[in-house]
Tab-separated table of C-alpha atoms and ligand atoms in Angstrom:
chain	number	residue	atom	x	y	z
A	1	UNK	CA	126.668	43.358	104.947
A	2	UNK	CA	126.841	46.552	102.985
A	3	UNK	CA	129.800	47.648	101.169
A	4	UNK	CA	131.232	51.087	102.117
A	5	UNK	CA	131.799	54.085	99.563
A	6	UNK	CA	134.054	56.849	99.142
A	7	UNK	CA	132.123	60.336	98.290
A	8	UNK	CA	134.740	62.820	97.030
A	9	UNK	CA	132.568	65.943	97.524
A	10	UNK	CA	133.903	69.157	94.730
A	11	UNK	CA	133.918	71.952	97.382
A	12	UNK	CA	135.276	75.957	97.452
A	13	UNK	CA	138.010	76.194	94.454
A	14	UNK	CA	139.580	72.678	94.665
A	15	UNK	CA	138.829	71.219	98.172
A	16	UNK	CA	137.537	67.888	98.516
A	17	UNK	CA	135.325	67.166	101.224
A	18	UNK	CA	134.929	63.120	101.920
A	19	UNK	CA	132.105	61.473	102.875
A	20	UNK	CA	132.205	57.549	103.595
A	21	UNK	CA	129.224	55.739	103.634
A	22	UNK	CA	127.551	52.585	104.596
A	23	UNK	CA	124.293	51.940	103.766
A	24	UNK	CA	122.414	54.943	104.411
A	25	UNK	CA	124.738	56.689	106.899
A	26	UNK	CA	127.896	58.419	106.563
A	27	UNK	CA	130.619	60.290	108.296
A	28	UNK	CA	131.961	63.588	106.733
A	29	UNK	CA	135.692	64.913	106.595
A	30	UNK	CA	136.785	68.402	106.351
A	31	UNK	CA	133.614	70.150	105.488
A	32	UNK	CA	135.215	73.692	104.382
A	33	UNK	CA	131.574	74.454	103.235
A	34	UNK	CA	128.089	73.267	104.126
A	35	UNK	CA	125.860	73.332	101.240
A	36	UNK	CA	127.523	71.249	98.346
A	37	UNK	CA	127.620	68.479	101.322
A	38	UNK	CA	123.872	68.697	102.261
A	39	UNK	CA	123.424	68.459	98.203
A	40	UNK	CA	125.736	65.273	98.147
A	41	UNK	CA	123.660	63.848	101.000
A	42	UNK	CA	120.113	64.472	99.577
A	43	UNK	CA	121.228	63.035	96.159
A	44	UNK	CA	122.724	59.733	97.769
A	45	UNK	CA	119.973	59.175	100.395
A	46	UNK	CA	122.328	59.761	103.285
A	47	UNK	CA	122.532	60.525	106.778
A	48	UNK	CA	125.431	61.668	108.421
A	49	UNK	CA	126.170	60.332	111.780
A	50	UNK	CA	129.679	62.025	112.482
A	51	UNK	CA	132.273	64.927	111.442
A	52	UNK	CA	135.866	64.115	111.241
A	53	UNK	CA	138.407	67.486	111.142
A	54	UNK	CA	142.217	67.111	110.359
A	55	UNK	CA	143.079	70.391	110.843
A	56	UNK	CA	142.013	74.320	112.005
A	57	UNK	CA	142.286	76.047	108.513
A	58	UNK	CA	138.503	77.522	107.494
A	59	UNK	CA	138.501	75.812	104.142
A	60	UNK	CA	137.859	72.172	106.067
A	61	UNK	CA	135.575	73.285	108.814
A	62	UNK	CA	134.091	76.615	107.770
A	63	UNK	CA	131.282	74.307	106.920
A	64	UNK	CA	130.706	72.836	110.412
A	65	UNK	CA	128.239	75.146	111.575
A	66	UNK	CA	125.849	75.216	108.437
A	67	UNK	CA	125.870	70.931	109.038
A	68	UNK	CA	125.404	71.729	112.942
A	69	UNK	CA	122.085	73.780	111.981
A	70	UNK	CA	120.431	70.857	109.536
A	71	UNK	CA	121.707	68.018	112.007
A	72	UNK	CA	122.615	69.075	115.417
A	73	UNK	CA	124.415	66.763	117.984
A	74	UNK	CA	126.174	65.222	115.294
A	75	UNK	CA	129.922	64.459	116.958
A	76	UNK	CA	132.891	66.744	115.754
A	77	UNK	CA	136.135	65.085	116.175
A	78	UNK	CA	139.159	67.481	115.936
A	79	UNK	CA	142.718	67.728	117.172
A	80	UNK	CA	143.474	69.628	120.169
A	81	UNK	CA	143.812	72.703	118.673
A	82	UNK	CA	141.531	76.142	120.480
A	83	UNK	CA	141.303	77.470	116.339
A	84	UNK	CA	138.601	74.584	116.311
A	85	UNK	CA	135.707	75.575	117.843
A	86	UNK	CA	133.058	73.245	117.370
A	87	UNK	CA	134.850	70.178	118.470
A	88	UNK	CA	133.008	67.543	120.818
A	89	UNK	CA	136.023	65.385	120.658
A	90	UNK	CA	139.718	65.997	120.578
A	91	UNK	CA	141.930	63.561	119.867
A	92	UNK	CA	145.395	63.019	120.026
A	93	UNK	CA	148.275	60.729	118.557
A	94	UNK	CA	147.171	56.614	118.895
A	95	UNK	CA	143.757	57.427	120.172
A	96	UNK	CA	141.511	55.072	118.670
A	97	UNK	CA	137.859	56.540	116.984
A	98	UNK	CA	135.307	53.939	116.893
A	99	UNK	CA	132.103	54.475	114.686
A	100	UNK	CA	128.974	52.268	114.559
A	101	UNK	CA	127.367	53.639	111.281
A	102	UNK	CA	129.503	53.343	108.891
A	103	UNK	CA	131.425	50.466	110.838
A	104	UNK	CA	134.842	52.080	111.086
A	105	UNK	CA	137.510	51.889	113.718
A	106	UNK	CA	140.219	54.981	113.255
A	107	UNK	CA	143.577	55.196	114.618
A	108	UNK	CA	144.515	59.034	114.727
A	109	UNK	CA	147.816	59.617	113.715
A	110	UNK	CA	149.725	63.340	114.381
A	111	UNK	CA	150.992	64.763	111.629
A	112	UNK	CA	152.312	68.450	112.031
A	113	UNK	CA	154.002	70.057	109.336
A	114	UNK	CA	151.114	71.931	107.346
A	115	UNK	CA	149.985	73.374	111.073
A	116	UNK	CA	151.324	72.370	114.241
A	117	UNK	CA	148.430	70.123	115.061
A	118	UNK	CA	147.408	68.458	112.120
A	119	UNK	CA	145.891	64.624	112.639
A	120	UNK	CA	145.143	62.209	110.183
A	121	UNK	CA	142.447	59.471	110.714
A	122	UNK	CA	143.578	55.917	109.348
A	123	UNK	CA	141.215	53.016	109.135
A	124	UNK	CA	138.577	51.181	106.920
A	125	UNK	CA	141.725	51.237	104.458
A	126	UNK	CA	141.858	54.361	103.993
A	127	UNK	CA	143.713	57.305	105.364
A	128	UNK	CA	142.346	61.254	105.365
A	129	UNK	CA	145.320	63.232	105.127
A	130	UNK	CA	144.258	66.756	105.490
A	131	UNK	CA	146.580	68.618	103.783
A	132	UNK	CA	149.833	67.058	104.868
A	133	UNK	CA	149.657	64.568	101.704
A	134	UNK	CA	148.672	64.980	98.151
A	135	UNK	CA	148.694	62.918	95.048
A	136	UNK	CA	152.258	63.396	93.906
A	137	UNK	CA	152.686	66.516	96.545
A	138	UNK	CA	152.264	67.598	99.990
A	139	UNK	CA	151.583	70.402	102.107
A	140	UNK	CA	152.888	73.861	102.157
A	141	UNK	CA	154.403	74.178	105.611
A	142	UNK	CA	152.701	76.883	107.302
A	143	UNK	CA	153.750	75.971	111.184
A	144	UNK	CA	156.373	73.456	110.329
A	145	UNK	CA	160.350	72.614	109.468
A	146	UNK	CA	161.002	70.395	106.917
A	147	UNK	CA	162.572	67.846	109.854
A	148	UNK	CA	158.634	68.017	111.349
A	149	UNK	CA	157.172	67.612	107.918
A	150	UNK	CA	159.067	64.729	106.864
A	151	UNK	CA	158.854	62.837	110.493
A	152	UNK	CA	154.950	62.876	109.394
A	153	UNK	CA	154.856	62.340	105.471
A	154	UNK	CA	157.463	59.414	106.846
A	155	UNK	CA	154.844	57.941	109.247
A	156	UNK	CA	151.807	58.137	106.251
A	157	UNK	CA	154.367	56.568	104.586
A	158	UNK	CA	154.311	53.363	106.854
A	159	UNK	CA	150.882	52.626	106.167
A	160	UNK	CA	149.724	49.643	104.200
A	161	UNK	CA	150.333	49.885	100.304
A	162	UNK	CA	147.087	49.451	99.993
A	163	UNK	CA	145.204	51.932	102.135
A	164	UNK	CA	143.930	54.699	100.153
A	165	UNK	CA	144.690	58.223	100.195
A	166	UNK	CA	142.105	60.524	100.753
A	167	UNK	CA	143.213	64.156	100.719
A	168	UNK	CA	142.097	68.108	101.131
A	169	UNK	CA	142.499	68.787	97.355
A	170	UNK	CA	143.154	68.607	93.710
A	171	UNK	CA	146.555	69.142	92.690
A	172	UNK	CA	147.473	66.760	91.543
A	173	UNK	CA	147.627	67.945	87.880
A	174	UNK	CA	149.948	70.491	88.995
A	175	UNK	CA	151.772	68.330	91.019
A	176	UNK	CA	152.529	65.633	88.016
A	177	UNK	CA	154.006	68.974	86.251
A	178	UNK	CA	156.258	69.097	89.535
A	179	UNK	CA	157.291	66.090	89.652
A	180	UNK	CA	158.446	65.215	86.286
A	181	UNK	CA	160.609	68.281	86.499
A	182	UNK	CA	162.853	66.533	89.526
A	183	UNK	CA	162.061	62.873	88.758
A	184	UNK	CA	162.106	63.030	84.686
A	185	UNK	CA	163.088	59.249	83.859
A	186	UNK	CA	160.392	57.859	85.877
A	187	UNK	CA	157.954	55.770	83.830
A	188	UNK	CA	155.165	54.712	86.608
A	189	UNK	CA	154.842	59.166	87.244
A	190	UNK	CA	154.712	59.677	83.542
A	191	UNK	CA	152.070	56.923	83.347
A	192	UNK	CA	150.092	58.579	86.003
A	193	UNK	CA	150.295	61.961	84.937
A	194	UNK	CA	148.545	60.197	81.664
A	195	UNK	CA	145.822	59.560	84.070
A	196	UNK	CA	145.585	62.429	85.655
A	197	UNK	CA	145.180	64.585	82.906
A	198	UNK	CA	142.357	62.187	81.139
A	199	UNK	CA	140.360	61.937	84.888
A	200	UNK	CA	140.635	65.644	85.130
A	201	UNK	CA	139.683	66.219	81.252
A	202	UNK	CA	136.402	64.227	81.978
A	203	UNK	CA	136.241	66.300	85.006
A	204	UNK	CA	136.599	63.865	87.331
A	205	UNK	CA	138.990	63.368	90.891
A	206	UNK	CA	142.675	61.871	90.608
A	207	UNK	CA	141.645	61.044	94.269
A	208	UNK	CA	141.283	58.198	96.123
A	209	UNK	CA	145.076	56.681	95.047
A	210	UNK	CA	146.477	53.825	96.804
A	211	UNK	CA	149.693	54.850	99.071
A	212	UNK	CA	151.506	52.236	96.444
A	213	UNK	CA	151.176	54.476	93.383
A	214	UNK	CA	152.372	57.198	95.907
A	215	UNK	CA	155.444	55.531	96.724
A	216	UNK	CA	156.117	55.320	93.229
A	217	UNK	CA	155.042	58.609	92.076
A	218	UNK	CA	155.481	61.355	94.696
A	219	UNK	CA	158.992	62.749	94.712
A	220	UNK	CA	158.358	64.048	98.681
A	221	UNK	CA	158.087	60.090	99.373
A	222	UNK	CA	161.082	59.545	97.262
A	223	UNK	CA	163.488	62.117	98.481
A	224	UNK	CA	165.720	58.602	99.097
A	225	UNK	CA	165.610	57.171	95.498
A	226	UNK	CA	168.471	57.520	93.527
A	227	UNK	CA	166.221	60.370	91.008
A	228	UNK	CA	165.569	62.753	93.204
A	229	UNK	CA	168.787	62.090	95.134
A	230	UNK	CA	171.003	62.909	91.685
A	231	UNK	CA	168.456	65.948	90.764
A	232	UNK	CA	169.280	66.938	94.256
A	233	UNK	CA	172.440	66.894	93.736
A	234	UNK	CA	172.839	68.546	91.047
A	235	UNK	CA	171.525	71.595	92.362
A	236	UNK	CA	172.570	71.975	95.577
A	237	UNK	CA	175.759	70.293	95.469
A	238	UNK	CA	176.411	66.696	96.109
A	239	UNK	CA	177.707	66.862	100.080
A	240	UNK	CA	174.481	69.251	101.113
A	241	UNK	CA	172.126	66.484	99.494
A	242	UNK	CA	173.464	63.694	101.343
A	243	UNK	CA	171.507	64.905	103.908
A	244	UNK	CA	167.912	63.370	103.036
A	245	UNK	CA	165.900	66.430	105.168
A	246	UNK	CA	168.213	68.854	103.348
A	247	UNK	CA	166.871	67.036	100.298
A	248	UNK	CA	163.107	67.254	101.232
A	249	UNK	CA	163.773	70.640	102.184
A	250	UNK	CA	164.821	71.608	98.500
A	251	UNK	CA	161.675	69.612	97.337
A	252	UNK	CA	159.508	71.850	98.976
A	253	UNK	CA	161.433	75.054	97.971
A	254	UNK	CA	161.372	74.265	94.516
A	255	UNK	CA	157.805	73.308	94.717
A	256	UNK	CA	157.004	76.728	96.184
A	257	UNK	CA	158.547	78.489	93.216
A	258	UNK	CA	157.477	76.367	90.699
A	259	UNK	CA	155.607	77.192	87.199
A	260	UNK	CA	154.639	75.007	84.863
B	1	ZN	ZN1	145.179	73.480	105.171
């Protein structure tokens, strides 16, 4: 029995391609580019045997084709979505994707928001989240209401405390800045943002985290606590805030117009 390991590949400006592995074969998530994956392959001895996509935007499958022309047949499972060429598979909410090498058995799990067709794939105990969850953020919401967003952060949010969170990039420096600005007395965020900034002084990823530390650090999982409810509150006046979408909605706002 052979254990399985995460591969966080660095890719574009702060992408993270993921590559899990078992033995000498892997499967590889959101490749926005080839070549810094077919580098992370030769240096750990690996083969890949399928390419998982959450979602249409270039910098997680720009890198499809260059992978297509060093190993071609491989599998490309994608949502149903036309802006995704190169799929072999599309797959839709519940669908199950089994894998022989690694051993893996997915569940795919719809989560629109960030684009209208965004899927995440959870299984192995771990969940690849695209760009609808970040460390301590989420997505922007390009072809989404905050209603839609929430209704999928909410459903990651269901997963096992222990599954761990694999997503599209590394903000989560910048996020910790966020955070602390609407959720100042929390101690487990200020703890983590500790981490974060020693990981990312080393030059290492903040990435996987455990949906647990999430829960207790990401103010768009926490627009029900009684923090980001009174910072809520306070600026948008406590009757609008009772509202908990209104809330996430005003999360996201003052994320898009935040400097640290
Ligand atoms: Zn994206």
């Amino acid at each position: 029995m052979h254990s399985q390991r995460l591969i966080p590949v660095p890719a574009l400006a702060d992408n993270y391609i993921w590559l899990l592995a078992e033995s000498n074969r892997c499967l590889i998530v959101d490749p926005g580019e080839a070549p810094p994956v077919l580098a992370a392959l030769q240096r750990e001895s690996l083969t890949p045997t399928t390419i998982l996509l959450t979602h249409h935007h270039p910098d997680h499958i720009a890198g499809v084709a260059g992978l297509l022309a060093t190993y071609p047949g491989l599998p490309v499972i994608a949502p149903h979505d036309e802006r995704i060429a190169t799929a072999t598979r599309r797959v839709a909410d519940g669908e199950q994707v089994h894998i022989d090498a690694p051993r893996a058995d997915f569940v795919v799990i719809e989560i629109p928001g960030h684009t209208r067709s965004h899927i995440a794939f959870f299984g192995a105990g771990v969940v690849f989240a695209g760009d609808t969850l970040f460390s301590v953020g989420c997505g922007r919401m390009f072809e989404g209401t905050p209603p839609v967003m929430l209704a999928s952060l909410d459903r990651l949010a269901q997963l096992p405390g222990n599954t761990l969170l694999c997503c599209g990039h590394e903000y989560t420096l910048a996020n910790c800045a966020f955070a602390r600005s609407v959720d100042a007395g929390n101690i487990d965020l200020q703890q983590r943002a500790e981490q974060v900034r020693t990981l990312r002084a080393r030059g290492e990823p903040t990435v996987p985290v455990a949906l647990e530390l999430e829960h207790a650090t990401n103010p768009f999982l926490r627009v029900d606590t009684p923090a980001i409810r009174t910072s809520c509150a306070r600026a948008i006046g406590a009757a609008a805030a009772e509202d908990r979408i209104a809330r996430f909605a005003w999360l996201r706002r003052e994320k898009d117009g935040f400097r640290a």
